[in-house]
Coordinates of C-alpha atoms in Angstrom, one line a residue:
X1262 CA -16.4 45.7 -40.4
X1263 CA -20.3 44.6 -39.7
X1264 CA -21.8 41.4 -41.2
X1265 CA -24.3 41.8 -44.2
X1266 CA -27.3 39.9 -43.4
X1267 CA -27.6 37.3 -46.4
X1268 CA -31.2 37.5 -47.6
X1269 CA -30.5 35.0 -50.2
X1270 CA -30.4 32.0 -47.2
X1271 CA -33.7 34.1 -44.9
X1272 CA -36.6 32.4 -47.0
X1273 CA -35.0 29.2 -47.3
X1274 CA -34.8 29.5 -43.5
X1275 CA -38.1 30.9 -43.6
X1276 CA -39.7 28.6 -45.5
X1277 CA -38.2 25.7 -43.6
X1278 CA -39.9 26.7 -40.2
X1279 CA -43.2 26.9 -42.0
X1280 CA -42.7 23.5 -43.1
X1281 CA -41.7 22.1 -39.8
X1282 CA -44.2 24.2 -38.2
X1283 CA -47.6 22.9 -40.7
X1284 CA -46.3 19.3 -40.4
X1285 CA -47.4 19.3 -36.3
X1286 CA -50.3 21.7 -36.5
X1287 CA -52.8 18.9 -36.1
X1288 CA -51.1 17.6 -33.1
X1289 CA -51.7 21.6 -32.6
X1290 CA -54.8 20.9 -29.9
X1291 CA -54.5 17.6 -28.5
X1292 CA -55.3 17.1 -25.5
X1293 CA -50.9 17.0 -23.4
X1294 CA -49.3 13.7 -22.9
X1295 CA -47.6 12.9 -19.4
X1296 CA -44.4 13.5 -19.8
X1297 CA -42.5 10.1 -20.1
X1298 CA -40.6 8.6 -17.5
X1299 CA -37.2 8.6 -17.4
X1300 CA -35.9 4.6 -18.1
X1301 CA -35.5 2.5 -14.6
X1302 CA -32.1 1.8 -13.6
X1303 CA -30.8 -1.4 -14.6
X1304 CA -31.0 -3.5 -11.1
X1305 CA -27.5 -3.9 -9.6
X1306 CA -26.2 -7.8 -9.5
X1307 CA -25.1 -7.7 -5.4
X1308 CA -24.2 -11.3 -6.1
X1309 CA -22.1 -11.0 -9.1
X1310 CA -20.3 -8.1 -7.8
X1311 CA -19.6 -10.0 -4.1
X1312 CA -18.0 -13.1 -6.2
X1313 CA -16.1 -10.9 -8.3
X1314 CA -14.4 -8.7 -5.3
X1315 CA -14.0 -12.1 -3.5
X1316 CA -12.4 -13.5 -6.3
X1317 CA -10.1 -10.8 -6.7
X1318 CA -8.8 -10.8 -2.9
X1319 CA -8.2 -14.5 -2.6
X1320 CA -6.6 -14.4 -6.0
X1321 CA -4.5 -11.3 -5.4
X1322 CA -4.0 -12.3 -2.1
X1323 CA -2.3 -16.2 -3.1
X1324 CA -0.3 -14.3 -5.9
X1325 CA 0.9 -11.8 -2.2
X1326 CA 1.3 -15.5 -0.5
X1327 CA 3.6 -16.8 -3.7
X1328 CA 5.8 -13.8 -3.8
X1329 CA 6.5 -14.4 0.1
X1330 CA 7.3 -18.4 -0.4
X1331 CA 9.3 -17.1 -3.2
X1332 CA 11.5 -14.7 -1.1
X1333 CA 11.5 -17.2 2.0
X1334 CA 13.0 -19.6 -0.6
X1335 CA 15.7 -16.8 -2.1
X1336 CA 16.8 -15.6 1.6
X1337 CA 17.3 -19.4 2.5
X1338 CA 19.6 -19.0 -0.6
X1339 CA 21.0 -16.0 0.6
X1340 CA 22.0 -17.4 3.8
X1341 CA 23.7 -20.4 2.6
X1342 CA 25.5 -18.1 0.3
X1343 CA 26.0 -14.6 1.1
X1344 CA 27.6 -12.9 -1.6
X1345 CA 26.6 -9.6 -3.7
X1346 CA 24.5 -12.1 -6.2
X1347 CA 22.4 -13.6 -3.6
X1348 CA 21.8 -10.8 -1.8
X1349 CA 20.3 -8.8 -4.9
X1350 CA 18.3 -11.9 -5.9
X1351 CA 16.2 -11.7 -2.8
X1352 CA 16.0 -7.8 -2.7
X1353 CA 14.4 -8.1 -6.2
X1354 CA 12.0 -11.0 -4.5
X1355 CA 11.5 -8.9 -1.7
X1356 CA 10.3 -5.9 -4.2
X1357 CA 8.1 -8.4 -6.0
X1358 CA 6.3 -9.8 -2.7
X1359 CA 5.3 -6.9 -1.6
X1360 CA 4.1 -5.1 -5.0
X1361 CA 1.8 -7.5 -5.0
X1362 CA 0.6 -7.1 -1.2
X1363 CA -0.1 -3.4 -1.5
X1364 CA -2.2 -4.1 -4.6
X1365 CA -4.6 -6.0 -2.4
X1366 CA -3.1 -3.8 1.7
X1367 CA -6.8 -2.0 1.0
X1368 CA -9.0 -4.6 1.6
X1369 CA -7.7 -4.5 5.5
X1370 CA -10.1 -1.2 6.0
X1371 CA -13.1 -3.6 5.2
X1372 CA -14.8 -4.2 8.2
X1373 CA -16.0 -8.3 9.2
X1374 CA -17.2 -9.8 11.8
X1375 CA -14.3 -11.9 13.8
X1376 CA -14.6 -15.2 14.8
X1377 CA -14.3 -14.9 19.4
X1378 CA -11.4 -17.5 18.6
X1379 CA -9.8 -14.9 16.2
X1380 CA -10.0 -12.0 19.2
X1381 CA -8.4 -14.4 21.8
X1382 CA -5.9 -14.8 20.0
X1383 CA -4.9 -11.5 19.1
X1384 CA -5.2 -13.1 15.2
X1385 CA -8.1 -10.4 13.6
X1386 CA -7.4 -9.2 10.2
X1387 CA -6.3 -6.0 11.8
X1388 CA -3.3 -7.4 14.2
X1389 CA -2.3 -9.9 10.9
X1390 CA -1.9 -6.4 8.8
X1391 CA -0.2 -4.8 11.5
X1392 CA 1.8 -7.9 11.4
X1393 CA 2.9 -7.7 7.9
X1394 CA 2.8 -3.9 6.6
X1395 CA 3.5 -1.6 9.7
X1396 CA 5.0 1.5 8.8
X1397 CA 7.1 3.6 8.4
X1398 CA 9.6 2.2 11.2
X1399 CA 12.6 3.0 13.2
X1400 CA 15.7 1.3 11.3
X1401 CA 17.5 1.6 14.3
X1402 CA 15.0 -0.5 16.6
X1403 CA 15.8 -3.6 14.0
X1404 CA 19.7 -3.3 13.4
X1405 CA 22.9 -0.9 13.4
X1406 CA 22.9 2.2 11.8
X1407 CA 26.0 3.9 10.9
X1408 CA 26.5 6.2 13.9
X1409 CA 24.7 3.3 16.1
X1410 CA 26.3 0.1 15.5
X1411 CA 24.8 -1.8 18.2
X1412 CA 21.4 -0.7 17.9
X1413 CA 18.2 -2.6 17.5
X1414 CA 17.0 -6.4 18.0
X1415 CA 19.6 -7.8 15.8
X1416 CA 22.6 -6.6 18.3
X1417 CA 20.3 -7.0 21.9
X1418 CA 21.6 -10.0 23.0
X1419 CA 19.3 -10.2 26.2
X1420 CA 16.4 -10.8 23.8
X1421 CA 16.0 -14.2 21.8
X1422 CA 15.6 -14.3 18.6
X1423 CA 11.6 -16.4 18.7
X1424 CA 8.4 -15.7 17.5
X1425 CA 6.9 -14.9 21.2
X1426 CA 9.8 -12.5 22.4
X1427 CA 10.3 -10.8 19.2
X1428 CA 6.8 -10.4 18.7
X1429 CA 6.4 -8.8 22.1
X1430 CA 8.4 -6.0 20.6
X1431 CA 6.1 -5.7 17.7
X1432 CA 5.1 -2.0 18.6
X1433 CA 6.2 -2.0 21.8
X1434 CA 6.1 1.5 23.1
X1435 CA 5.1 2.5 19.0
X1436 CA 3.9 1.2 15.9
X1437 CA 6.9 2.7 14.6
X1438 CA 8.9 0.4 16.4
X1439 CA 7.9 -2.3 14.2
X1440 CA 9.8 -5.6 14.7
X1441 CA 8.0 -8.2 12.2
X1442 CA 6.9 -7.8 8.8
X1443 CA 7.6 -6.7 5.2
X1444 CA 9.5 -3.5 6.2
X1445 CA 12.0 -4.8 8.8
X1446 CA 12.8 -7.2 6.2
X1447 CA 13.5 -4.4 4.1
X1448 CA 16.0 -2.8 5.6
X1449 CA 17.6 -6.0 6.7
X1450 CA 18.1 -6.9 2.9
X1451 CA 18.6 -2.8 1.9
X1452 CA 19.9 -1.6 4.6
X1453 CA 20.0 2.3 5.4
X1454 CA 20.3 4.4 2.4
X1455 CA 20.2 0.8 0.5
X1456 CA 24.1 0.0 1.2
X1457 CA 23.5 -3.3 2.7
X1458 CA 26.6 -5.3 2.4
X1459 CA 26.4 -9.2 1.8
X1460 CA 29.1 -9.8 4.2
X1461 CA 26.7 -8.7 7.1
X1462 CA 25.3 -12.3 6.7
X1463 CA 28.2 -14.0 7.1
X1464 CA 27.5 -16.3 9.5
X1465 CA 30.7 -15.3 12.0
X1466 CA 31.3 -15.0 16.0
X1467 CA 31.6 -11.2 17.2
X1468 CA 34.7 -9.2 16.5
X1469 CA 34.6 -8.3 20.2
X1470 CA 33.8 -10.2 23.7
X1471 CA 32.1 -7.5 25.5
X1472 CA 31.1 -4.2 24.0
X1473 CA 29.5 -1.3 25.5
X1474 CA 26.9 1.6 24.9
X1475 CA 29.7 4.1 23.2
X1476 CA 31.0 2.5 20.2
X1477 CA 31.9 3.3 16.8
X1478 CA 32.5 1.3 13.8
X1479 CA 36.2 1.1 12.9
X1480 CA 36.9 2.4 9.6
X1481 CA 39.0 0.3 7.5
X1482 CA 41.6 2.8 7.1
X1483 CA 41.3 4.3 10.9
X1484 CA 44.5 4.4 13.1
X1485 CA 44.8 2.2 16.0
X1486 CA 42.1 2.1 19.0
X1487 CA 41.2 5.2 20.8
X1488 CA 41.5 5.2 24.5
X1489 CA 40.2 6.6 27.0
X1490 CA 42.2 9.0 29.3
X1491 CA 43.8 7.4 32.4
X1492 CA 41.0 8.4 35.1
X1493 CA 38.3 6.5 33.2
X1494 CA 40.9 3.5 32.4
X1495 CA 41.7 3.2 36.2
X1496 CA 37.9 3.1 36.9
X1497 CA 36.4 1.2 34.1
X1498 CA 33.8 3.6 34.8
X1499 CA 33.6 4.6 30.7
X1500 CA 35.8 2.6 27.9
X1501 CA 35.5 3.6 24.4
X1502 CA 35.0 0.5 22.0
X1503 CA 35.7 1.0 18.4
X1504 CA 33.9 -2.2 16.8
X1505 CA 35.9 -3.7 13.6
X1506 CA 32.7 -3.9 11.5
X1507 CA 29.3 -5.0 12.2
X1508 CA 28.4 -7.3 14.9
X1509 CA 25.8 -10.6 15.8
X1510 CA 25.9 -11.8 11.8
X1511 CA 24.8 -15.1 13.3
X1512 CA 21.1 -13.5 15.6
X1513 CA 20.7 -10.7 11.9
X1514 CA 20.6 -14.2 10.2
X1515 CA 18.1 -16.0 12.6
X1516 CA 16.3 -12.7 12.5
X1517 CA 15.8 -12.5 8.9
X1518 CA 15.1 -16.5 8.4
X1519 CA 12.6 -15.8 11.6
X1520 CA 10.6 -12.5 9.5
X1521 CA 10.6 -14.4 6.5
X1522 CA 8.7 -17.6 8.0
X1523 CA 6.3 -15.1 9.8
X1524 CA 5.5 -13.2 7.0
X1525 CA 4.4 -16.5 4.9
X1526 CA 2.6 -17.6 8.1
X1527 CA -0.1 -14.6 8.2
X1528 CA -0.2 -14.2 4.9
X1529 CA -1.2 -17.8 4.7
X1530 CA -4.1 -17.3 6.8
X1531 CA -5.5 -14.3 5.5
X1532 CA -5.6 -16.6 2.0
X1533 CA -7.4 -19.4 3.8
X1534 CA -9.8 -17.0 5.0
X1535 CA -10.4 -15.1 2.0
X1536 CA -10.9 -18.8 0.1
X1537 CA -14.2 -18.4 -1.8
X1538 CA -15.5 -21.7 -0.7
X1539 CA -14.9 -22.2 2.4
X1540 CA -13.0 -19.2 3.9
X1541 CA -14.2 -17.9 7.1
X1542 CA -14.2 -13.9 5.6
X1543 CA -15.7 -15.2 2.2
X1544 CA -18.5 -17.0 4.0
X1545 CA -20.1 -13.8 5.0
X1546 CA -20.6 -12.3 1.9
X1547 CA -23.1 -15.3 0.6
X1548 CA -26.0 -13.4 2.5
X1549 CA -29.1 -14.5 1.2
X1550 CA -30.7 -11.0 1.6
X1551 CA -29.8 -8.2 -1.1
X1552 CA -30.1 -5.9 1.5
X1553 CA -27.1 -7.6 3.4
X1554 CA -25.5 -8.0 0.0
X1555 CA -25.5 -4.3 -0.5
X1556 CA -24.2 -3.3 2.9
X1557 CA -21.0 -5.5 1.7
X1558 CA -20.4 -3.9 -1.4
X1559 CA -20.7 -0.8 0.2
X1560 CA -17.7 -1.7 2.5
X1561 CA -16.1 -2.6 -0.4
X1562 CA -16.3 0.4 -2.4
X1563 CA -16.1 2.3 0.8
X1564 CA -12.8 0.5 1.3
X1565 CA -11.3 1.4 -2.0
X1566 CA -12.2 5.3 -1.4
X1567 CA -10.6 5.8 1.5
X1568 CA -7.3 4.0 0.7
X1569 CA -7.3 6.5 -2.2
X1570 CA -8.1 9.4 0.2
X1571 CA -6.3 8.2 3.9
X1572 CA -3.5 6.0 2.4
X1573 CA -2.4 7.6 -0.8
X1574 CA -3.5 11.2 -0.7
X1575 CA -2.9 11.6 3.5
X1576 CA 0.1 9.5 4.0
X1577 CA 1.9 9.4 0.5
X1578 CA 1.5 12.5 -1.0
X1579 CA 1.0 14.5 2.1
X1580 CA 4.5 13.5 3.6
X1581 CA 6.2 14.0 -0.1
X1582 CA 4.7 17.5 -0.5
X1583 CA 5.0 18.5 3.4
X1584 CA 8.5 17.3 4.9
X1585 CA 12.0 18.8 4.0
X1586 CA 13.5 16.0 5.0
X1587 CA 11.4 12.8 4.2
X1588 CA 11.2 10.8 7.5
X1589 CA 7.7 8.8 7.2
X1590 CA 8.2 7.1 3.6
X1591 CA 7.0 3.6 3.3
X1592 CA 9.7 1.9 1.6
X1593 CA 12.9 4.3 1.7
X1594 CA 15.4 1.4 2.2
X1595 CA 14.6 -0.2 -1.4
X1596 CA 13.3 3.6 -3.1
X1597 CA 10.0 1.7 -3.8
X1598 CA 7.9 5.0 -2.5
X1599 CA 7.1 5.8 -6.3
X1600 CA 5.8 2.2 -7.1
X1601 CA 4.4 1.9 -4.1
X1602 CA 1.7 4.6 -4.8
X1603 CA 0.8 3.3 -8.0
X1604 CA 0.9 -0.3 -7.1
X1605 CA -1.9 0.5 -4.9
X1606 CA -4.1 2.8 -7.5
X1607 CA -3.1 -1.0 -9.7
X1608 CA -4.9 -3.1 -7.1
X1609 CA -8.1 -0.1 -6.7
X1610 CA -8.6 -0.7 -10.8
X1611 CA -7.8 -3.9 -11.1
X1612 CA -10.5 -4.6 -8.2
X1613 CA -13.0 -2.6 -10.7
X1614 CA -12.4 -3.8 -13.3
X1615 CA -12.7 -7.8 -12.6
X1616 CA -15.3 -9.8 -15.0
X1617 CA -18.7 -8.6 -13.4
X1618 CA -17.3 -6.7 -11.6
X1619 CA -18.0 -2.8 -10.8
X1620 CA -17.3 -0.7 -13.8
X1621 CA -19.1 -3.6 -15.5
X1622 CA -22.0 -2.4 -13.4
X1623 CA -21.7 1.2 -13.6
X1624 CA -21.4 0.5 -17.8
X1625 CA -25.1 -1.1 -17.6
X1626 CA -26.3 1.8 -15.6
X1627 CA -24.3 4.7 -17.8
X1628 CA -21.8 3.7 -20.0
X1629 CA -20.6 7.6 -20.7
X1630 CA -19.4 7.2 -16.6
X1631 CA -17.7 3.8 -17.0
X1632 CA -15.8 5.2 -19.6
X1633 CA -15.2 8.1 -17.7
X1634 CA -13.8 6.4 -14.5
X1635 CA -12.0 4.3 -16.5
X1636 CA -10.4 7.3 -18.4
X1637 CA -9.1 8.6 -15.4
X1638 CA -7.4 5.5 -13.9
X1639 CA -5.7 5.5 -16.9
X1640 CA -4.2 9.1 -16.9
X1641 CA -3.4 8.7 -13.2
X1642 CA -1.2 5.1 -13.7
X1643 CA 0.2 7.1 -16.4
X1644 CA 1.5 9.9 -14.5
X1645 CA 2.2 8.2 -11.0
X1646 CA 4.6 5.5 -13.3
X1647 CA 6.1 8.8 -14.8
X1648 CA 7.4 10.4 -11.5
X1649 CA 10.7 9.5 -10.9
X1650 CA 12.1 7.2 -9.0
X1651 CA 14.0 9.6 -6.5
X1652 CA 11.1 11.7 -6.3
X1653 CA 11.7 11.4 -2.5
X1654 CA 15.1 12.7 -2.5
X1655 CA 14.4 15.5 -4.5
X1656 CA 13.8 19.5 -2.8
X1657 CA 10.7 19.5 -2.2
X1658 CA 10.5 22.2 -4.0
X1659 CA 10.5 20.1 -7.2
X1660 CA 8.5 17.3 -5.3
X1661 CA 5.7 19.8 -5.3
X1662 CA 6.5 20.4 -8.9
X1663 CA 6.2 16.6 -9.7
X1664 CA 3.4 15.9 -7.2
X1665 CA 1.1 18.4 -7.4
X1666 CA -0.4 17.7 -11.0
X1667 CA -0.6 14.0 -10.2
X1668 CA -2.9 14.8 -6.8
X1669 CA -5.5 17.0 -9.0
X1670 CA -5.9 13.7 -10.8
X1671 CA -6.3 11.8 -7.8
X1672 CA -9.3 14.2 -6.9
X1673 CA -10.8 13.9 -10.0
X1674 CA -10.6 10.1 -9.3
X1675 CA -12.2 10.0 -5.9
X1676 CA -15.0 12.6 -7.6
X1677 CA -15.9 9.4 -10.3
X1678 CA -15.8 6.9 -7.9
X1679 CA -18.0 8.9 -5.9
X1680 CA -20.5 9.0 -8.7
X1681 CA -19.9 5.9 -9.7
X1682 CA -21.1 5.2 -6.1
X1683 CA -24.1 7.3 -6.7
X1684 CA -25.4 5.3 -9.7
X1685 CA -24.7 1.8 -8.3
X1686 CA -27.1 3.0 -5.3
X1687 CA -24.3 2.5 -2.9
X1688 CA -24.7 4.7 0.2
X1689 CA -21.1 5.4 1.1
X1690 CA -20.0 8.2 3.5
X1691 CA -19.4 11.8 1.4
X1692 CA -16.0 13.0 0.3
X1693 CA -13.9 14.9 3.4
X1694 CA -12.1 16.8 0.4
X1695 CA -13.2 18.9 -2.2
X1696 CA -12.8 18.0 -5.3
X1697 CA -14.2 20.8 -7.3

């Protein structure tokens, strides 16, 4: 059916053009006025937004330091009394510790000048983080596993349980032969497929004098001990030892007490050095020069984009929507993977959104992007604290499902903060994904 053209409404129409048209007809031959310039940005407060990020590490970083003092105190507990209770009391303080580590792991990719003392030492701020957050690790290099119950530094009894000789196994051949920090404590207090058992703490002398390399844990139920057939009993050249439980309770408890302390140590001394006043790492941001000033926000910021992009989108989500069976989680002992992630997006908004801080200074160059950015951290915690928690055990089928929506907003993240980069005149390097 075609339209009928209303003459009723074409003079009022008509009529109102004229009207408009009359009122500028003696502006009709002036003489053209430059076009006016588009208002100067609003100049970017280097200082304010140093303090605030500095702020935010040493205060995030004393809550990570807590946490740990916390969980030394509740495996102390543990140890004097091993029993179901205990032990869940300090995988909860364990879980706690280390949410709050991750929500401030990112600041580790911003590069500093090191103090020549700090290199001799092998104590930069990139050994202390290999230190404390290595993974993902080899369960079986730290204790026994089900079908290895000898395995690992808690059952080699040619290596003492010390600082010096089990750090010298700290990434020995690996970095996923991890012997100190947060994730060998993790599967001390979890244990594989988080069936740790209290008892293993017990402090008790071996079941056994002298075992060898082919053992097998004894079920409770089994018959009587295997042996071997009469050649190899002659010879001694092969016995088979079945091992009534797990073994060395007394070196898994100096291990653990010995993890713990470490683990408070280097966390203690990335706090002192993040101290605004007088910290070593703080003491480089209060540049006089803007131009210095600029060049560490940039780190910053730069820092922040590729956790989002290396850590969360190349590591997280990439094993998750790659690997039939999940080998390279972070923390698979506690099922923390899912937290994990958005504990670390947490500590990325949190960082922009401190008093003075960067969305702050993106809102006084364009509020509509502030908003924006701010928008889409929103939608993204949302999502990521919606995935559930055994996202890692599902087919990945489904892990695709559950994942793949959640990366698309991930993109559209690293596309704001990339503007957001733009207007706040920081030079970072350009996005190696697309985000379009």
């Amino acid at each position: 059916m075609k339209s009928k053209f209303n003459l009723n409404v074409f003079p009022i129409a008509l009529w109102l053009a004229l009207v408009l048209g009359l009122s500028g007809c003696d502006k009709l031959f002036e003489q053209p006025k430059q076009a006016e310039q588009a208002p100067e940005q609003a100049q970017v407060n280097t200082e304010a937004l140093l303090s605030a990020a500095n702020l935010y590490v040493y205060t995030q970083m004393s809550e990570a330091l807590s946490g740990a003092q916390e969980l030394d105190s509740v495996i102390t507990s543990l140890l004097h009394h091993p029993n179901p209770g205990t032990l869940e009391e300090a995988q909860l303080a364990w879980i706690k510790a280390y949410s709050a580590y991750i929500k401030v792991s990112f600041f580790s990719r911003v590069p500093r000048f090191e103090k020549p003392q700090f290199r001799d030492q092998n104590d930069t701020y990139a050994r202390i983080e290999e230190r404390i957050d290595s993974w993902p690790i080899e369960p079986g290099y730290i204790d026994y596993l089900p079908l290895y119950p000898l395995s690992g530094i808690v059952n080699d009894l040619t290596l003492k349980i010390n600082e010096e000789d089990v750090s010298a196994q700290h990434g020995f051949s690996d970095m996923r032969f991890a012997s100190l920090g947060f994730h060998p404590i993790e599967f001390l207090l979890f244990g594989e497929n988080g069936k740790r058992s209290a008892k293993d703490f017990i402090p008790q002398e071996n079941s056994i004098e002298v075992v060898s390399a082919d053992t097998a844990i004894k079920e409770d139920d089994s018959d009587e001990l295997s042996h071997s057939d009469d050649k190899n009993s002659e010879t001694h050249e092969h016995v088979h030892v079945e091992i009534d439980g797990p073994q060395n309770h007394n070196r898994r408890r100096d291990y653990l007490r010995l993890l713990s302390a470490l683990v408070v140590k280097n966390l203690q001394k990335l706090t002192d050095r993040w101290e605004p006043a007088h910290g070593y790492y703080a003491k480089q941001w209060r540049q006089p020069q803007p131009s210095q000033q600029l060049a560490s926000l940039t780190l910053v910021y730069q820092s922040m984009v590729d956790s989002i992009q290396k850590t969360l989108l190349e590591k997280h989500f990439s094993v998750l929507l790659n690997q039939k069976q999940v080998d390279d989680l972070r923390s698979p002992f506690s099922n923390q993977d899912v937290n994990n992630m958005h504990d670390l997006v947490m500590g990325i908004e949190s960082l922009l959104n401190m008093e003075s801080g960067f969305i702050s200074a993106l809102r006084d160059q364009d509020a509509e992007s502030a908003d924006k950015m701010t928008a889409v951290f929103k939608r993204l915690l949302r999502d990521m604290k919606q995935l559930p928690q055994n996202l890692t055990s599902l087919p990945l089928d489904k892990r695709k499902a559950r994942i793949l929506p959640v990366q698309e907003k991930v993109l559209q993240l690293l596309e704001q903060l990339y503007k957001g980069a733009i207007m706040l005149q920081l030079p970072i390097r350009a996005l190696p994904v697309s985000t379009s």
